[in-house]
Short mmCIF file of C-alpha atoms in Angstrom, two decimals:
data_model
loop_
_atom_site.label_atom_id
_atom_site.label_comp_id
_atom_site.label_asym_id
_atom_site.label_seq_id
_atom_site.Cartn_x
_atom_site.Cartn_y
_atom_site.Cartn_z
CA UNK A 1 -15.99 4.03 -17.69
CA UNK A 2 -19.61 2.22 -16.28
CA UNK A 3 -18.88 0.20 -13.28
CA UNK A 4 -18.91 -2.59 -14.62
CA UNK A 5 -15.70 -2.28 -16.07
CA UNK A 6 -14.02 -1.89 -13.23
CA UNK A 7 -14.68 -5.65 -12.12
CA UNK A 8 -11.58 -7.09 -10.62
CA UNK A 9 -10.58 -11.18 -11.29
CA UNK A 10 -10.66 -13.27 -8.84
CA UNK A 11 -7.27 -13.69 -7.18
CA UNK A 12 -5.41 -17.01 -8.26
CA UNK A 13 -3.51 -19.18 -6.10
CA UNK A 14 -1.15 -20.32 -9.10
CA UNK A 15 -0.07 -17.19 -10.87
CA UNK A 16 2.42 -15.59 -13.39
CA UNK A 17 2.65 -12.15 -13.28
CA UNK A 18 2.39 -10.62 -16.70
CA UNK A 19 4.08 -7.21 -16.35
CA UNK A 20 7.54 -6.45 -17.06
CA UNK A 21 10.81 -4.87 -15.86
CA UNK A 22 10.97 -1.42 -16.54
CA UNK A 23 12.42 1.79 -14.79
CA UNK A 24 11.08 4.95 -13.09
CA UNK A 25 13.01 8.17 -11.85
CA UNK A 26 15.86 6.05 -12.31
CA UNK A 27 14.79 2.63 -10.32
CA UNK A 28 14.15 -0.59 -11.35
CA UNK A 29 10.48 -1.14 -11.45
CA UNK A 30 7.55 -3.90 -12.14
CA UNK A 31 4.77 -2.61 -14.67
CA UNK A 32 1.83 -3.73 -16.22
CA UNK A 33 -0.62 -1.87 -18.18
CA UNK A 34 -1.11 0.63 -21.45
CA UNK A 35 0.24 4.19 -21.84
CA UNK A 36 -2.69 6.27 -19.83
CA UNK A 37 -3.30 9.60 -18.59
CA UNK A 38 -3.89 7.78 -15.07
CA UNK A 39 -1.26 5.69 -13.24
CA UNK A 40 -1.06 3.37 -9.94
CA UNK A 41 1.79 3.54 -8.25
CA UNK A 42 2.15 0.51 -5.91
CA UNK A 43 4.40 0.57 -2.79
CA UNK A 44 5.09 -2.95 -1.68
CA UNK A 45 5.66 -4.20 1.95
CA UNK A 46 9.11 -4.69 3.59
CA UNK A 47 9.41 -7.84 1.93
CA UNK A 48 9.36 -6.26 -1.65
CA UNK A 49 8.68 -7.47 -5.03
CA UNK A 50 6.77 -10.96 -4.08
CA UNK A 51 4.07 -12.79 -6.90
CA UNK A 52 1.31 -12.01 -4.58
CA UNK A 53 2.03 -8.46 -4.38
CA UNK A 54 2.62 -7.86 -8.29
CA UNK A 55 -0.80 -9.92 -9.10
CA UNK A 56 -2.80 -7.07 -7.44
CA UNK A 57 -0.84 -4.58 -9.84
CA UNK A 58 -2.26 -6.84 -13.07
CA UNK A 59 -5.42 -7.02 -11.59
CA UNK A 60 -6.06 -3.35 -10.99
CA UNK A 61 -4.90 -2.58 -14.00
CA UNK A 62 -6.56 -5.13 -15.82
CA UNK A 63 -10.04 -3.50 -14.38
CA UNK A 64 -9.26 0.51 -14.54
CA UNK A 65 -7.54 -0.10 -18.01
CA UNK A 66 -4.50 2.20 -16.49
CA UNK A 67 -0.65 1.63 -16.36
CA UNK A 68 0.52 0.42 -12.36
CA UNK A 69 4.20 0.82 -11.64
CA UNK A 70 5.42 -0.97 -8.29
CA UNK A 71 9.28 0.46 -7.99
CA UNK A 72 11.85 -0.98 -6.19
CA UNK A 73 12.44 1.38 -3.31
CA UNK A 74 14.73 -0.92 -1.07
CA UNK A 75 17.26 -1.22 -4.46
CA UNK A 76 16.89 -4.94 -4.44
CA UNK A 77 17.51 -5.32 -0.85
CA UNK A 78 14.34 -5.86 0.69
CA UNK A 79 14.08 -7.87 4.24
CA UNK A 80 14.16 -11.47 3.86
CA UNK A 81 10.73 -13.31 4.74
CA UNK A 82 12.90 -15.65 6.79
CA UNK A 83 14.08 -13.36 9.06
CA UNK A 84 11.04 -11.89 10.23
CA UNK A 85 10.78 -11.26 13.18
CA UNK A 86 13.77 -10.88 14.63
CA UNK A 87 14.97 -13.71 16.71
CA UNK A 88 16.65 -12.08 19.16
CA UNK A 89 18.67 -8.11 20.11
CA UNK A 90 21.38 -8.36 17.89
CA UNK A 91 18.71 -9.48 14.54
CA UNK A 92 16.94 -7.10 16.07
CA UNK A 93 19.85 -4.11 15.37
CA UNK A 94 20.01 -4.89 11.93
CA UNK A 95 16.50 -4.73 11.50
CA UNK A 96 16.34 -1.55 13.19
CA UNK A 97 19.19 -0.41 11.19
CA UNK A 98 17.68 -1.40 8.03
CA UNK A 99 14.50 0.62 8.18
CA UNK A 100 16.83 3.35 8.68
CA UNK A 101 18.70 3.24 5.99
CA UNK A 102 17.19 0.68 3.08
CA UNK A 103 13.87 1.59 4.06
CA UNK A 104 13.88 4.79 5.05
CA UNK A 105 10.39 6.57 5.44
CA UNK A 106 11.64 10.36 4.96
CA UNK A 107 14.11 8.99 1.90
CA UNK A 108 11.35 6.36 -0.08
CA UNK A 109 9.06 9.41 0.27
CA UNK A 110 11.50 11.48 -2.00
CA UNK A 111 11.73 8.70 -3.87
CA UNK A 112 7.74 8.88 -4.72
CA UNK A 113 7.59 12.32 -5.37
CA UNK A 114 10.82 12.32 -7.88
CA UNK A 115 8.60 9.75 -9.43
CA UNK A 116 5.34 11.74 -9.39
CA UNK A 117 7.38 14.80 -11.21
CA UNK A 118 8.58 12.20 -13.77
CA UNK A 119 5.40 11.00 -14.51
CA UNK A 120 4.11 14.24 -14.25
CA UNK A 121 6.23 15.52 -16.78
CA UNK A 122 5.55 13.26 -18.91
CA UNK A 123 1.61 14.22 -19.40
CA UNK A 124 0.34 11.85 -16.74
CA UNK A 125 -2.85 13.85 -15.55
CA UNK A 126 -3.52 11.99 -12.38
CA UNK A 127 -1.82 9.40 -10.04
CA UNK A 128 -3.31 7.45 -7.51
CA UNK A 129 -0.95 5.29 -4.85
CA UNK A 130 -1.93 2.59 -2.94
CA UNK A 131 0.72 0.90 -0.49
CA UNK A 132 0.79 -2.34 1.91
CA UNK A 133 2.05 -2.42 5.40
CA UNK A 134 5.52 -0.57 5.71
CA UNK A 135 3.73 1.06 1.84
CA UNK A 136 0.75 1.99 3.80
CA UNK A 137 2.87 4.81 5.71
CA UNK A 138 4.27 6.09 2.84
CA UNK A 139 0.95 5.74 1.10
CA UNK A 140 -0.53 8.08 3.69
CA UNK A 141 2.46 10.62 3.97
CA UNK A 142 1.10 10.99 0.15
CA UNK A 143 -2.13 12.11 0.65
CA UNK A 144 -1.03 14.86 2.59
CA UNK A 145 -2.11 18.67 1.82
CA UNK A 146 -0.20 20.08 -1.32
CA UNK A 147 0.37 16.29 -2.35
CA UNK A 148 0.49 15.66 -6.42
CA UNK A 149 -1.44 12.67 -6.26
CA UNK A 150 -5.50 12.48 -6.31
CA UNK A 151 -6.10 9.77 -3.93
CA UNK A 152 -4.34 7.13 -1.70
CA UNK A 153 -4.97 3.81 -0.18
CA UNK A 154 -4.11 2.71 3.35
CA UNK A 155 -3.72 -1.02 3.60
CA UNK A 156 -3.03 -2.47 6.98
CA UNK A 157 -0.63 -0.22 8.19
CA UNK A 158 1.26 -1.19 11.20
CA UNK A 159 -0.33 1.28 13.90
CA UNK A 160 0.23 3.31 16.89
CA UNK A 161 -0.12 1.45 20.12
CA UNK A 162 -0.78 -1.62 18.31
CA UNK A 163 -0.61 -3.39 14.38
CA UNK A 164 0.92 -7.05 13.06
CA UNK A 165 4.46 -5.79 13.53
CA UNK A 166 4.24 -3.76 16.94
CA UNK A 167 6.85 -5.72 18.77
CA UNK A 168 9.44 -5.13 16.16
CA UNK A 169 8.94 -1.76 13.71
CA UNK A 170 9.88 1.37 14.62
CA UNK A 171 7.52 4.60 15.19
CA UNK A 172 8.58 6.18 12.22
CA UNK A 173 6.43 3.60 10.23
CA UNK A 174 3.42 3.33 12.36
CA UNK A 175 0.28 5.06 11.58
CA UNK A 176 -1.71 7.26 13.62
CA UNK A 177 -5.10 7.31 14.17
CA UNK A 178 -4.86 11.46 13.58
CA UNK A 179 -2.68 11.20 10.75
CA UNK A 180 -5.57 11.58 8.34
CA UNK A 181 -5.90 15.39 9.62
CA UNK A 182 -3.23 15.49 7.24
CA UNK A 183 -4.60 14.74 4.04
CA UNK A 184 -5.90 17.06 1.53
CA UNK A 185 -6.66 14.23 -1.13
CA UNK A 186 -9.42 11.62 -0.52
CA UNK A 187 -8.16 8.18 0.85
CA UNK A 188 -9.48 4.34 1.50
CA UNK A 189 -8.18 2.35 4.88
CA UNK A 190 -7.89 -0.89 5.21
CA UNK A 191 -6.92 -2.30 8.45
CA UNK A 192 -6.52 -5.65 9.10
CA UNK A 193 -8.12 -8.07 12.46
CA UNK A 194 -4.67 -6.94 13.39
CA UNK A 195 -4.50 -3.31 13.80
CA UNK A 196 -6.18 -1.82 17.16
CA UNK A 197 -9.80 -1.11 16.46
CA UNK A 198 -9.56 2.18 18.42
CA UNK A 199 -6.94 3.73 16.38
CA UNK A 200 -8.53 2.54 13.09
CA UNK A 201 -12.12 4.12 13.97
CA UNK A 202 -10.16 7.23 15.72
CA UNK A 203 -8.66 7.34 11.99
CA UNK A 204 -12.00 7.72 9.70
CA UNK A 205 -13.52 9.47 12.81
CA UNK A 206 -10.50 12.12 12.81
CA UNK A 207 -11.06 12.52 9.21
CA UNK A 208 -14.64 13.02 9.44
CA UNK A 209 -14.27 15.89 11.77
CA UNK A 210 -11.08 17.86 10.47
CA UNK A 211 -11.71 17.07 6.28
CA UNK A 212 -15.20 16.67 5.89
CA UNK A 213 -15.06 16.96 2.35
CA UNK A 214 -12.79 14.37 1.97
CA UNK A 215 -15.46 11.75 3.53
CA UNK A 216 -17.38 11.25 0.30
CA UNK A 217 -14.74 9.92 -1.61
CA UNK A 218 -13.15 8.19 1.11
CA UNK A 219 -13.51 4.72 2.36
CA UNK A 220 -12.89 3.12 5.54
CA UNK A 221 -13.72 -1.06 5.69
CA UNK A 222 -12.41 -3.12 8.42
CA UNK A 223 -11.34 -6.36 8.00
CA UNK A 224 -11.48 -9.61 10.03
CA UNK A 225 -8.22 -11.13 8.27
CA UNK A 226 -4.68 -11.29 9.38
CA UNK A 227 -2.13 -8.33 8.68
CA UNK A 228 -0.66 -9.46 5.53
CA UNK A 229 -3.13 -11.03 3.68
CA UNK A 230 -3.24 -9.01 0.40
CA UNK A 231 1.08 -8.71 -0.51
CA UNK A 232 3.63 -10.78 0.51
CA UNK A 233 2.53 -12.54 3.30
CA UNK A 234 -0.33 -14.02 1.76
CA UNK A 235 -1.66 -17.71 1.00
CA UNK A 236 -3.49 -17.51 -1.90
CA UNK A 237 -3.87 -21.29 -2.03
CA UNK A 238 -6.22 -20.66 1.35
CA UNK A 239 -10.35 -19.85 0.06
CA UNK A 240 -10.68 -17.24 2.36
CA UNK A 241 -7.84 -15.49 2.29
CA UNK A 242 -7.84 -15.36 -1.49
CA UNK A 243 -11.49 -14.19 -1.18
CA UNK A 244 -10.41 -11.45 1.27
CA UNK A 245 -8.01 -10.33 -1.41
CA UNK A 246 -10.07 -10.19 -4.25
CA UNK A 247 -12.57 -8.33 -1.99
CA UNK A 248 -9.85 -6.08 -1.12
CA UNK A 249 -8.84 -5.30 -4.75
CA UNK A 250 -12.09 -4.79 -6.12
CA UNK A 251 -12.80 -2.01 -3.23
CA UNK A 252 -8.98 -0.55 -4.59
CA UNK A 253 -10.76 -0.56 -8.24
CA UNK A 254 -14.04 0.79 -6.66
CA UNK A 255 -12.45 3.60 -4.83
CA UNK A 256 -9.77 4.35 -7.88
CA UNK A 257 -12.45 4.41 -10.17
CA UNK A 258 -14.20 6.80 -8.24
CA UNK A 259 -11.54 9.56 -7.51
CA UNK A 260 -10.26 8.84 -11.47
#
């Protein structure tokens, strides 16, 4: 595949997502795309299946010419837009409560590897994942040595000591700016204005020094737009933060093309 083909649409502001309903390792899932050898999985933020999020599946696979799958790990109970963030201790509980049951780290990470061995199984050669937010965590537990899949992408996690949700998330979905000592499979970042700037550098620095081999392939770009900006939380109707996206998805294609 030249280069070329790997050109990503511009993001719309007005858009109907053209995958379908499907399931994988027995949840519900969106997916788009032929039968291929190589397969996206996308892991959406805590707001879950959202028109924003599902256009950069089409898109990607529009431009690698590969099938993405975007499951529904919360089982159709994602957290409503509305009530985020918290308003006050007791929203606060359930919130807290939520991420540690519904959106369990440790569980929806099961949940990606019974999917990997499905797909697996069924003569998929290589799987990438790429996940937003809340995703990015369990994006990055992915990549980790002995993982199945060939690369992962890191966008905007929420961060230690800092990220778009550090009044209100727990620990156990931050992001570390070691964690990438971890990996054993190359990986992109891509914080947003939002995450602190010293744990995103210490995170491509960290992974410079402990996985050198992994740099090649890898890809750290900073960006100077709000956490949020590429899934659910985004405006596509506002010029720059569509631009941002489209950006944003074309380095995805970029980097999945690469490690593909």
């Amino acid at each position: 595949m030249s280069q070329s083909a790997c050109v990503i649409s511009p993001v719309k502001a007005e858009y109907q997502p053209k995958g379908i309903s499907g399931k994988v390792a027995g949840l519900d899932a969106y997916v788009v795309g032929p039968d291929s050898k190589h397969v996206l999985l996308s892991v959406y933020d805590i707001f879950g299946f959202w028109d924003t999020t599902k256009q950069s599946a089409d898109l990607l696979s529009e431009a690698l010419h590969v099938k993405v799958i975007m499951p529904d790990f919360f089982r159709g109970k994602p957290w409503p837009m509305n009530a985020f963030p918290p308003r006050d201790e007791e929203e606060q509980k359930v919130f807290d409560e939520w991420f540690a049951t519904v959106a369990s780290v440790s569980d929806r990470k099961k949940d990606l590897d019974a999917i990997a061995q499905e797909l697996k199984s069924q003569g998929v050669e290589k799987i990438g994942v790429y996940g937003f937010s809340w995703g990015a965590k369990i994006a990055s537990l992915a990549g980790y040595e002995g993982t199945p899949f060939t690369g992962v992408v890191i966008v905007y996690p929420a961060m230690m000591h800092g990220g778009g949700e550090k009044q209100v998330v727990p620990e156990s979905i931050m992001v570390s700016g070691e964690d990438s000592k971890y990996l054993g499979v190359p990986a992109a970042f891509f914080p947003s204005k939002d995450e602190p700037r010293d744990e995103s550098d210490k995170y491509w620095s960290t992974l410079k020094q402990s996985r050198p081999e992994l740099v090649e392939k890898s890809v750290y770009h900073y960006y100077d737009i709000f956490h949020g900006f590429a899934a659910a939380p985004a405006n596509f109707h506002d010029e720059a933060n569509r631009a941002a996206a489209t950006e944003l998805y074309q380095r995805l294609a970029n980097f999945f093309h690469t490690i593909f």
